[in-house]
Coordinates of C-alpha atoms in Angstrom, one line a residue:
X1 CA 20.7 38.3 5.1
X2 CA 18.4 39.3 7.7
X3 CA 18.2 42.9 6.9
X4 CA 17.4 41.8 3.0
X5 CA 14.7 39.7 4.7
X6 CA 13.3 42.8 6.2
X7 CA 14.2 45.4 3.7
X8 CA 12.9 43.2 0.3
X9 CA 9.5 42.5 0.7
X10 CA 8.8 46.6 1.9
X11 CA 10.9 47.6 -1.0
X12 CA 8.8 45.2 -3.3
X13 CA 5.5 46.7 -1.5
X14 CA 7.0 50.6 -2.0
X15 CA 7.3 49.9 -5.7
X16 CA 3.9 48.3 -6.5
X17 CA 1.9 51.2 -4.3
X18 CA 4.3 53.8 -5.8
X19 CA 4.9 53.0 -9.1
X20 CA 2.9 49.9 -10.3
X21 CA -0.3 50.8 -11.2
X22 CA 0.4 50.5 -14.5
X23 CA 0.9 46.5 -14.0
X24 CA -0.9 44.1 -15.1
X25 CA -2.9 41.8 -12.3
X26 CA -0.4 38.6 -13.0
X27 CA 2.7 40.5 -13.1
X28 CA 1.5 42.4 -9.9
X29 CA 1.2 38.8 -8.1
X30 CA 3.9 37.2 -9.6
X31 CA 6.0 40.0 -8.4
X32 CA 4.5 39.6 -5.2
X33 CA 5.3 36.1 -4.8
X34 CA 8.8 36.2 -6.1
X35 CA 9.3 38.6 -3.2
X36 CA 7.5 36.4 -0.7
X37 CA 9.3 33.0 -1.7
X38 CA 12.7 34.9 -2.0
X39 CA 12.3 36.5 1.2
X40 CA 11.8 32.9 2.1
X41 CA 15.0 31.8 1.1
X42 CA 16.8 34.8 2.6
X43 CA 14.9 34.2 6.1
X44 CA 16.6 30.5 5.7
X45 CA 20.0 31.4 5.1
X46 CA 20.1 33.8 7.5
X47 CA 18.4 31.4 10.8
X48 CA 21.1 28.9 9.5
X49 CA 24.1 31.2 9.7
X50 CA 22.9 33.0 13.0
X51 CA 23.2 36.7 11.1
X52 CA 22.8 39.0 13.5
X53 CA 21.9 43.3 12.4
X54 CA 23.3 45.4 15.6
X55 CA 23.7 48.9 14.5
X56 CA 22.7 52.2 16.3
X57 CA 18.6 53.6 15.1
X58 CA 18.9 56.3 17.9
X59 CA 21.9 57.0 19.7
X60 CA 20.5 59.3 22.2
X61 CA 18.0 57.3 23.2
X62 CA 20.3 53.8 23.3
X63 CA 18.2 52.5 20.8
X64 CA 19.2 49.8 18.4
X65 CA 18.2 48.0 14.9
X66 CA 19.0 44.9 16.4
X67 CA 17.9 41.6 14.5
X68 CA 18.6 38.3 14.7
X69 CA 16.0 35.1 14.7
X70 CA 16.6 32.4 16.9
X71 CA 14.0 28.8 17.6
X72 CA 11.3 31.0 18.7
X73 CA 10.7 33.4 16.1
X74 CA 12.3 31.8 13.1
X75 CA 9.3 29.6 12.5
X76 CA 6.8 32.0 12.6
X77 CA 8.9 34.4 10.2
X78 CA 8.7 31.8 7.7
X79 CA 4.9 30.9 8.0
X80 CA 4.5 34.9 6.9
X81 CA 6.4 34.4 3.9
X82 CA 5.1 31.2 2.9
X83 CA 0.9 32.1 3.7
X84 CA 2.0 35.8 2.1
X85 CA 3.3 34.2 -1.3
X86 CA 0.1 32.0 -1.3
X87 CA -2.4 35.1 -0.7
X88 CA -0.4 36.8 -3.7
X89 CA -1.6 34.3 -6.2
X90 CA -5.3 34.4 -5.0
X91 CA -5.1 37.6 -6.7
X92 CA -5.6 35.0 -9.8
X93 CA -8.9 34.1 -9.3
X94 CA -10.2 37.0 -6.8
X95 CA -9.4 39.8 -8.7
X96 CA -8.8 42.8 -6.1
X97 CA -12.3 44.9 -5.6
X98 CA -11.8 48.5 -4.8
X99 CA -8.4 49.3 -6.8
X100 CA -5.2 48.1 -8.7
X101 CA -4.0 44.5 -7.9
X102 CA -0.5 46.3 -7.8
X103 CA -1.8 48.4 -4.7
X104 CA -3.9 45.2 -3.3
X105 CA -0.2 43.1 -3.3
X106 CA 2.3 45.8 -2.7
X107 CA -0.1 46.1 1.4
X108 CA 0.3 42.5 1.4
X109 CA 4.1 42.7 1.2
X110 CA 4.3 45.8 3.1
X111 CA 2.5 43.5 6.2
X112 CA 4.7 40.7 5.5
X113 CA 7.8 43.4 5.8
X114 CA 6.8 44.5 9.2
X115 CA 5.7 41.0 10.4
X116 CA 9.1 39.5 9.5
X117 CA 11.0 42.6 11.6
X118 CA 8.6 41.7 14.4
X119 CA 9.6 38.8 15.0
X120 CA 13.4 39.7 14.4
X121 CA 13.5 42.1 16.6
X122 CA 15.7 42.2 19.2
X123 CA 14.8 46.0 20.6
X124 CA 11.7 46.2 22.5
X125 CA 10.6 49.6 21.1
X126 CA 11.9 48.0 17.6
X127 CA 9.0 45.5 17.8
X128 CA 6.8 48.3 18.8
X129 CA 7.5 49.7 15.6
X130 CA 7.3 47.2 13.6
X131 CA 4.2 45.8 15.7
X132 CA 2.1 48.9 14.1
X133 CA 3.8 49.2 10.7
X134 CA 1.3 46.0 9.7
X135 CA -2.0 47.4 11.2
X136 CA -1.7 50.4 8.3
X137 CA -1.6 48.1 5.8
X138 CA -4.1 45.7 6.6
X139 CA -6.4 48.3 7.1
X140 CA -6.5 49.4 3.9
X141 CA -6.9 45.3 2.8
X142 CA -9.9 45.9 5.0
X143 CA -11.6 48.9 4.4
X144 CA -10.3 49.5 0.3
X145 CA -10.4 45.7 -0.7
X146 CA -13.2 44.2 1.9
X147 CA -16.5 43.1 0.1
X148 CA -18.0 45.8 -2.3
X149 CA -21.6 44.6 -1.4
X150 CA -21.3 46.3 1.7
X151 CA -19.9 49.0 1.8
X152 CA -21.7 49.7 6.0
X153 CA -20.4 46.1 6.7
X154 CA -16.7 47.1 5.6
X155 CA -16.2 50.4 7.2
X156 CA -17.4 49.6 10.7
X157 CA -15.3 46.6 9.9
X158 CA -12.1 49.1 9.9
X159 CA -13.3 51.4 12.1
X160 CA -13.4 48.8 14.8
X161 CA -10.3 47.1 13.6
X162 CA -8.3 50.3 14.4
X163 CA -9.8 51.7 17.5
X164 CA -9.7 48.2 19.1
X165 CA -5.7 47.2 17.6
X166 CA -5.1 51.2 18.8
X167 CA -6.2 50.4 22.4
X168 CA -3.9 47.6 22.7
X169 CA -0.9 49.3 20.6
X170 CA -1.6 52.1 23.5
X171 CA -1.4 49.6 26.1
X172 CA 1.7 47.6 24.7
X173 CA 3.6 51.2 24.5
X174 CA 3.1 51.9 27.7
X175 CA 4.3 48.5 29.1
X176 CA 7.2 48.6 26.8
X177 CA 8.0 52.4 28.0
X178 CA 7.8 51.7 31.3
X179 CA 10.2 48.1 31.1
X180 CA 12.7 50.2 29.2
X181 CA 12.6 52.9 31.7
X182 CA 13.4 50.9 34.9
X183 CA 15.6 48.4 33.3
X184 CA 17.1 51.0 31.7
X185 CA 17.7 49.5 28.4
X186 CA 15.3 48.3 25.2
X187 CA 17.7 44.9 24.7
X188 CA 15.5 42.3 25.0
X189 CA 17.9 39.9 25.0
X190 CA 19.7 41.8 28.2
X191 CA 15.9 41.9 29.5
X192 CA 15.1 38.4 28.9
X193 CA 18.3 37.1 30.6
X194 CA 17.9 39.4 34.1
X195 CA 14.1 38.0 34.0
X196 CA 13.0 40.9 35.5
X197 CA 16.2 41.2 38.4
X198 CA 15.7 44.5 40.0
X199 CA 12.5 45.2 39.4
X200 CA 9.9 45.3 42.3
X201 CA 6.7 42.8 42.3
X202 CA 4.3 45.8 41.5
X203 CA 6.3 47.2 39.0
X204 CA 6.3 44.0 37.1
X205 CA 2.8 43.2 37.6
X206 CA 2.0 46.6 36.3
X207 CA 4.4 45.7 33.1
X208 CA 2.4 42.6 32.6
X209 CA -0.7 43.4 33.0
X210 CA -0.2 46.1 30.4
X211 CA 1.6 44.4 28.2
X212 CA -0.7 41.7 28.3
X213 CA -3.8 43.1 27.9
X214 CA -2.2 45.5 24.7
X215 CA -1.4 42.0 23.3
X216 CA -4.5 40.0 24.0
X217 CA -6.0 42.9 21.8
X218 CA -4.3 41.1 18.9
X219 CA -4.5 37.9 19.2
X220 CA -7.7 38.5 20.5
X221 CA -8.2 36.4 23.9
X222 CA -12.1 36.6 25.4
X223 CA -13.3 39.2 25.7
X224 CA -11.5 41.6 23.5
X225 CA -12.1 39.4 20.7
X226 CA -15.1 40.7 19.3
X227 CA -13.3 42.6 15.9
X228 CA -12.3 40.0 14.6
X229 CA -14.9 38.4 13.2
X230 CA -16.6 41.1 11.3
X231 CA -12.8 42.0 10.0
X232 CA -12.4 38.4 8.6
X233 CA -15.7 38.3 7.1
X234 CA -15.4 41.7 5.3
X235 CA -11.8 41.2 4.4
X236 CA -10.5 39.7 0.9
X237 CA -9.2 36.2 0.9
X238 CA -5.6 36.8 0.9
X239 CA -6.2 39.5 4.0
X240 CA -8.3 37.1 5.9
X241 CA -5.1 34.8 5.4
X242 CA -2.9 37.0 6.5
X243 CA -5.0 37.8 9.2
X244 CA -5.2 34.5 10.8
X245 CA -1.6 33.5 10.1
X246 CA 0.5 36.3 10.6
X247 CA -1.1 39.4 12.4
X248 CA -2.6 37.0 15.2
X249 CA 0.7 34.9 16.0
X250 CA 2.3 38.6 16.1
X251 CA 0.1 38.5 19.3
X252 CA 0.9 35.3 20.9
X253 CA 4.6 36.0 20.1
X254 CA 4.5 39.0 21.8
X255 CA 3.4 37.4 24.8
X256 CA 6.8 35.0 24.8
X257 CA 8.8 37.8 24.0
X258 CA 7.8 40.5 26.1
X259 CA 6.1 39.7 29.6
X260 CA 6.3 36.0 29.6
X261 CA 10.6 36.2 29.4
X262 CA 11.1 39.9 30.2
X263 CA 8.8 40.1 33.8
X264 CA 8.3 36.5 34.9
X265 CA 7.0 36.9 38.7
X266 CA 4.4 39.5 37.2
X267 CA 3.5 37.5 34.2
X268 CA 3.0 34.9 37.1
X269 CA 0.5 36.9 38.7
X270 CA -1.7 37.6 35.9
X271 CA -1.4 33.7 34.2
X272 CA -4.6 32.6 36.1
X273 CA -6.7 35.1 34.6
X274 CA -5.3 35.1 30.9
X275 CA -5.8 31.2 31.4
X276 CA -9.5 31.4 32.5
X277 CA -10.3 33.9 29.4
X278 CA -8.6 31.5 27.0
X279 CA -10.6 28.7 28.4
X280 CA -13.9 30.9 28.1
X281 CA -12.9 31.4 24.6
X282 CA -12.4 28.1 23.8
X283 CA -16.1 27.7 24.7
X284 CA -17.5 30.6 23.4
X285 CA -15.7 30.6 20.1
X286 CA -16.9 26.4 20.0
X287 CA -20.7 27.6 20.6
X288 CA -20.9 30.4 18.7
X289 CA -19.5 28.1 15.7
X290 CA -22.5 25.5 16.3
X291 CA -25.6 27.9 14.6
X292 CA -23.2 30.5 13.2
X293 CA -24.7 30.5 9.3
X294 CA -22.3 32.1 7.1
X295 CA -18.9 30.1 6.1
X296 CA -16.4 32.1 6.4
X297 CA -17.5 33.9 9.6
X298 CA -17.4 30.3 11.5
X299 CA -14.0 29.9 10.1
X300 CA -13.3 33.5 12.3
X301 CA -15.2 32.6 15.4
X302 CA -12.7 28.8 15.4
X303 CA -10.0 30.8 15.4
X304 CA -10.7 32.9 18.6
X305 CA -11.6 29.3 20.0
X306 CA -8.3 27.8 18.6
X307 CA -6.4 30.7 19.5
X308 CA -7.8 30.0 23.3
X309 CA -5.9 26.8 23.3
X310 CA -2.8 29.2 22.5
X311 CA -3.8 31.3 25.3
X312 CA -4.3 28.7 28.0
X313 CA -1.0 26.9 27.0
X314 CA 1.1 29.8 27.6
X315 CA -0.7 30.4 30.9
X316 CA 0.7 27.4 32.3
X317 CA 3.7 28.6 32.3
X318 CA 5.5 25.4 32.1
X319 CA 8.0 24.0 29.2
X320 CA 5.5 21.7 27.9
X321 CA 2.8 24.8 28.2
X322 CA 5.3 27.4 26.4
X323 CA 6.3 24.8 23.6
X324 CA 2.6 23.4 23.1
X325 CA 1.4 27.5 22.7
X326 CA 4.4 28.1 20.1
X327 CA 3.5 24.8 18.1
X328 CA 0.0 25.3 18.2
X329 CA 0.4 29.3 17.1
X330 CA 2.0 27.6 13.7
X331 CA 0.0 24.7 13.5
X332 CA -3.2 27.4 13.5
X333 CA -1.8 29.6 10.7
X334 CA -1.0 26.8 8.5
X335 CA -4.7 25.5 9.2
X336 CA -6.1 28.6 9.2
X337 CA -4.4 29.8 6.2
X338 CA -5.9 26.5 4.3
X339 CA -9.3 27.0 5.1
X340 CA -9.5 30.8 4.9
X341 CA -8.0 30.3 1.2
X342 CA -11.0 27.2 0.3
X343 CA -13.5 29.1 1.9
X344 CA -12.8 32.4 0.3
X345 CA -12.4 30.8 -3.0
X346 CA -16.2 29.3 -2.6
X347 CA -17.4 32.5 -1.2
X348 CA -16.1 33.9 -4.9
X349 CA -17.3 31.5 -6.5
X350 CA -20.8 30.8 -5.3
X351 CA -21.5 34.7 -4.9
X352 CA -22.0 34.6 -0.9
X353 CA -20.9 31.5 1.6
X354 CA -24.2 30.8 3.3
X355 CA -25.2 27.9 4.6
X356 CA -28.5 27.6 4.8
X357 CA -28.8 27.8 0.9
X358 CA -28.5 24.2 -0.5
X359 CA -25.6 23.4 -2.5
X360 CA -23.8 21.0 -4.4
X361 CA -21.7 18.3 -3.3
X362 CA -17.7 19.3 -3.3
X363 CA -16.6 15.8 -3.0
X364 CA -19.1 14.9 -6.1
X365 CA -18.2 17.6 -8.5
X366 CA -14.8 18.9 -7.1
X367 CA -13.3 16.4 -5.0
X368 CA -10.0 18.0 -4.9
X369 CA -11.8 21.2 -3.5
X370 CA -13.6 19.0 -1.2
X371 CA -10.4 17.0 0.0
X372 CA -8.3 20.5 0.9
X373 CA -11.5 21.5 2.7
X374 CA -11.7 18.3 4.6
X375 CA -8.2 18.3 6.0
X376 CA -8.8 21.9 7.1
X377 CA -11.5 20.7 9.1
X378 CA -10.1 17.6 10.5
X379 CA -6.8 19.8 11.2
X380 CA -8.7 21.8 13.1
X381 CA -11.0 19.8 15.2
X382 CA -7.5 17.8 16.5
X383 CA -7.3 14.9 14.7
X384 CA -4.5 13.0 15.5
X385 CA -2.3 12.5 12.8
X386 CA -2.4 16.6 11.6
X387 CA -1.1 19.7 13.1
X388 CA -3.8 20.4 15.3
X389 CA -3.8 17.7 17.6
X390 CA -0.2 18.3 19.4
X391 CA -0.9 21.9 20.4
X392 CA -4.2 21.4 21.9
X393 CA -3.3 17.9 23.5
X394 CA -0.6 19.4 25.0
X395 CA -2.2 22.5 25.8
X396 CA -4.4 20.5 28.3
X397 CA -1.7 18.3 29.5
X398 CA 0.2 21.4 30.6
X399 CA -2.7 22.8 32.3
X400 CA -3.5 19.5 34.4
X401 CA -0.2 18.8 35.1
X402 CA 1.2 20.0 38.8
X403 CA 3.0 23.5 38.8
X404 CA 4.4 25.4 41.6
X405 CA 2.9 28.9 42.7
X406 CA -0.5 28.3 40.7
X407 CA -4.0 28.1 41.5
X408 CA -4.0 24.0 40.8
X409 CA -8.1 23.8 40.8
X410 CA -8.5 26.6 38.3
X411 CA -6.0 25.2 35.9
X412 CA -7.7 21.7 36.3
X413 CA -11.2 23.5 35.9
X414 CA -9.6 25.5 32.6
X415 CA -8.5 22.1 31.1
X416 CA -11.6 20.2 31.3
X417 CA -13.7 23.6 30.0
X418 CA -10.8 23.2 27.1
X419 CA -11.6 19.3 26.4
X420 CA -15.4 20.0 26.0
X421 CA -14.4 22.7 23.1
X422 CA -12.2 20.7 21.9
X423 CA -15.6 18.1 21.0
X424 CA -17.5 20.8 20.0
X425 CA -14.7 21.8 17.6
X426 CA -15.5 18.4 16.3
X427 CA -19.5 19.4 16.1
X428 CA -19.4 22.5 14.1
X429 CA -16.6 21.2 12.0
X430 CA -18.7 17.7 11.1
X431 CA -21.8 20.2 10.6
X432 CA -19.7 22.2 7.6
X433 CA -18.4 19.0 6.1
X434 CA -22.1 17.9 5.9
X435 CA -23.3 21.1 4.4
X436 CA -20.4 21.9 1.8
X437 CA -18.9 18.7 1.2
X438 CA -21.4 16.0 1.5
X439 CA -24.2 18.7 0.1
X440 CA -27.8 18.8 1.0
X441 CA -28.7 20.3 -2.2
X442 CA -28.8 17.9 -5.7
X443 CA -27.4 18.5 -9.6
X444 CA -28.8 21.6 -10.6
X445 CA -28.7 23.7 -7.0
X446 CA -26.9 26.4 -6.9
X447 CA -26.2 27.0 -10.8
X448 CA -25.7 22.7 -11.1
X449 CA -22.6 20.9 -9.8
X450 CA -20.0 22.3 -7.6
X451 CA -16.7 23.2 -9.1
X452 CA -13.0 23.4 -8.6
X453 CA -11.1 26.4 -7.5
X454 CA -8.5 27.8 -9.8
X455 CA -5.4 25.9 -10.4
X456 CA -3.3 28.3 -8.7
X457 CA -5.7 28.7 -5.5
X458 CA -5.3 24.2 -5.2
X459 CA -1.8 24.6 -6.3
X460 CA -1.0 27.0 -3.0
X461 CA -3.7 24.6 -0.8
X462 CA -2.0 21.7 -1.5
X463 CA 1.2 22.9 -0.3
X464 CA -0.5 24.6 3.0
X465 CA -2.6 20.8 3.2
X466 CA 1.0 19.3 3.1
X467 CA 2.2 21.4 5.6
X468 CA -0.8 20.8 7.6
X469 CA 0.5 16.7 7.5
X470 CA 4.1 17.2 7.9
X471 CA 3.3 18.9 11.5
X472 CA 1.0 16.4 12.3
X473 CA 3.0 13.1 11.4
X474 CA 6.4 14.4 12.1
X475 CA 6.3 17.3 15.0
X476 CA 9.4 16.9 16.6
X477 CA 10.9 18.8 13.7
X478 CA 9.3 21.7 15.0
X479 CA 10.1 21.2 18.5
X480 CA 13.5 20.3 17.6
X481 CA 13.9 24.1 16.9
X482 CA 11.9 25.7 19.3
X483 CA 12.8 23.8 22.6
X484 CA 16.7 25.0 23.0
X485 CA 15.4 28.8 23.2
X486 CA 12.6 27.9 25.4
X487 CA 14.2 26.3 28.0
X488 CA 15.8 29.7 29.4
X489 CA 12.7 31.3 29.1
X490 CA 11.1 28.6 31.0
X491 CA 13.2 28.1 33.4
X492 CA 13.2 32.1 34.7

């Protein structure tokens, strides 16, 4: 079941880029979906029934295809397939600009393929692989797809999407190159149990810092963070998704599976600084999202902020700081995800997403717009109650509580910087709900009243708005999964 999980959705993408040109825009999508959602089921079955792929990739070498998904990655494999059925059937209403909806969907499938053996795998230079398998396609989202009015915006867009996610693949290789060759073996599950046993202090500072720094790249922590928002503002409305929900937690992932578990004492050494460029995010992102005027390029800058939390949590180093970064890394691509699809859809819709042009009230003339926006926004400023609030509450708790063999005053100092961006994650998103959903404009603005988003774009938000609540009412059902495989990691 896990190999079909991995093998489906790039088989799917092979045949729409190879063969599908000839499709039709619906089929294209609903083929696309299919895949996604059956993937879905797959992914299920096989987390239920522990399936496990072992089998030699290159003998000589001692390398493995070894897959398996365990508490830590199996929630994050099936946020990609639900976020990449949803950006499928956007394709609906935002027909693809710059070629065939049957090559636009089959690169969406072919990221969700590699994403999925991502986080399955169980062979360090495996992830590697299936690390960069996703940048191709999503580059092509970017560059191909990206808005057609332009064209300047979208190539510098994927020129600096590739020379910035190149750095940090260069950087993650090199850290995984060097683990392998002193452990002498790519199992990360053999790694991840030794914790780093038999490697010297400056060997495993040197694998962390590299590895770190290759994965900050992506998920992008301060200051390597400045890609990102040009790519979400250029990309389509399914990529921006798939962006924000599935190439970003890739990153944080990384950072639990590779230097977090695998080189602990180093990892230790280079917490402190990862934690003070989260917190600096947090701020910056927070700031910048205050007087930034165009829609959808706030909704980037929140999530470098947002993905600060994430960064700070797992800094921490502690059980409550480990689980709060896993938590919040879904709670963020189910947010994300919901907000990047509204605000896409309105960008569509009203031609560009600026917000110093007066428009119509959502909640006036489509209130079931208006409500999926406003649960994005109160998701993501922490409102108790929605998904939000537990990973960045906990996220400061973990950095003010006492830990041994840390700088205690700069993780106090990190967690109050946190706090204050956590209220001005509450300013800027107040400021959009006043523009877009309250509307400073009248009847007759903006080509007259507001109007709903296609059926199936609200069809796809409600489901990402319910799982938005779910995490937020209920979140020990996500913690009930992720805890047993954190507390070895933890504990090393």
């Amino acid at each position: 079941m896990i190999a079909l999980a991995c093998v489906l959705p790039l088989l799917v993408g092979t045949v729409l880029l190879g063969g599908g040109t000839e499709l039709s825009g619906r089929i294209a999508s609903r083929a696309g979906a299919l895949g996604a959602l059956t993937t879905l089921v797959l992914l299920v079955v096989a987390w239920m029934t522990e399936a496990v792929v072992d089998i030699p990739w290159l003998p000589t070498l001692d390398l493995r295809i070894h897959l398996a998904l365990d508490g830590i990655s199996g929630p994050l494999a099936l946020l990609a397939a639900v976020v990449t059925a949803a950006a499928c059937l956007t394709t609906w209403a935002e027909r693809p600009r710059g070629g065939s909806e049957a090559t636009f969907v089959g690169c969406l499938m072919l990221t969700l393929a590699g994403a999925i053996t991502t986080f399955a795998a169980r062979d360090a230079l495996l992830f590697v692989v299936a690390f960069e398998l996703v940048l191709v396609p999503m580059w092509v989202l970017i560059t191909r797809f990206g808005d057609d009015r332009d064209p300047e915006a979208r190539r510098e867009a994927g020129a600096r999407f590739v020379l910035y996610t190149g750095f940090g693949s260069t950087l993650m290789l090199l850290g995984v190159l060097l683990l392998v060759t002193r452990a002498g073996t790519a199992d990360l599950g053999v790694l991840g149990a030794a914790g780093g046993e038999g490697l010297g202090t400056g060997v495993q500072v040197t694998i962390a810092v590299l590895l770190t720094l290759g994965l900050a790249v992506k998920v992008p922590v301060w200051p390597l963070h400045s890609w990102l928002p040009l790519a979400h503002t250029t990309a389509p409305t399914a990529g921006s998704m798939l962006l924000a929900a599935v190439l970003l937690k890739m990153g944080t992932y990384g950072l639990v599976r590779l230097p977090l578990a695998t080189v602990p004492e180093g990892f230790a050494r280079v917490a402190p600084v990862l934690a003070v460029c989260g917190a600096v995010g947090i701020i910056w992102g927070g700031l910048v999202c205050l007087v930034e005027r165009d829609l959808k390029r706030l909704i980037a800058w929140s999530s470098i902020a947002h993905m600060g939390f994430v960064a700070l949590a797992l800094a921490s180093g502690s059980e409550t700081g480990v689980a709060a970064a896993l938590y919040g890394n879904i709670a963020h691509g189910a947010i994300s995800a919901l907000l990047f699809l509204v605000v896409g859809g309105l960008k569509h819709q009203w031609g560009d997403d600026h917000l110093d042009v007066p428009r119509a009230a959502l909640r006036e003339g489509a209130p079931v717009t208006g409500l999926l926006l406003v649960v994005g926004l109160a998701a993501g400023l922490g409102l108790p109650g929605l998904a939000g609030f537990w990973g960045e509450f906990a996220a400061v708790i973990a950095a003010l509580s006492p830990a041994q063999g840390r700088p205690e005053p700069l993780f106090v100092g990190c967690a109050v910087v946190a706090a204050i961006g956590a209220a001005l994650a509450a300013g800027y998103a107040l400021r959009v709900a006043r523009l877009v959903w309250l509307g400073e404009g009248h009847p007759g603005d903006d080509g007259g009243r507001a109007r709903e988003l296609a059926r199936t774009d609200l069809a796809t938000g409600a489901v990402l708005a319910l799982l938005v609540l779910v995490l937020g009412v209920a979140p020990g059902l996500l913690l009930a999964v992720t805890d047993p495989a954190l507390a070895g990691v933890v504990q090393r």
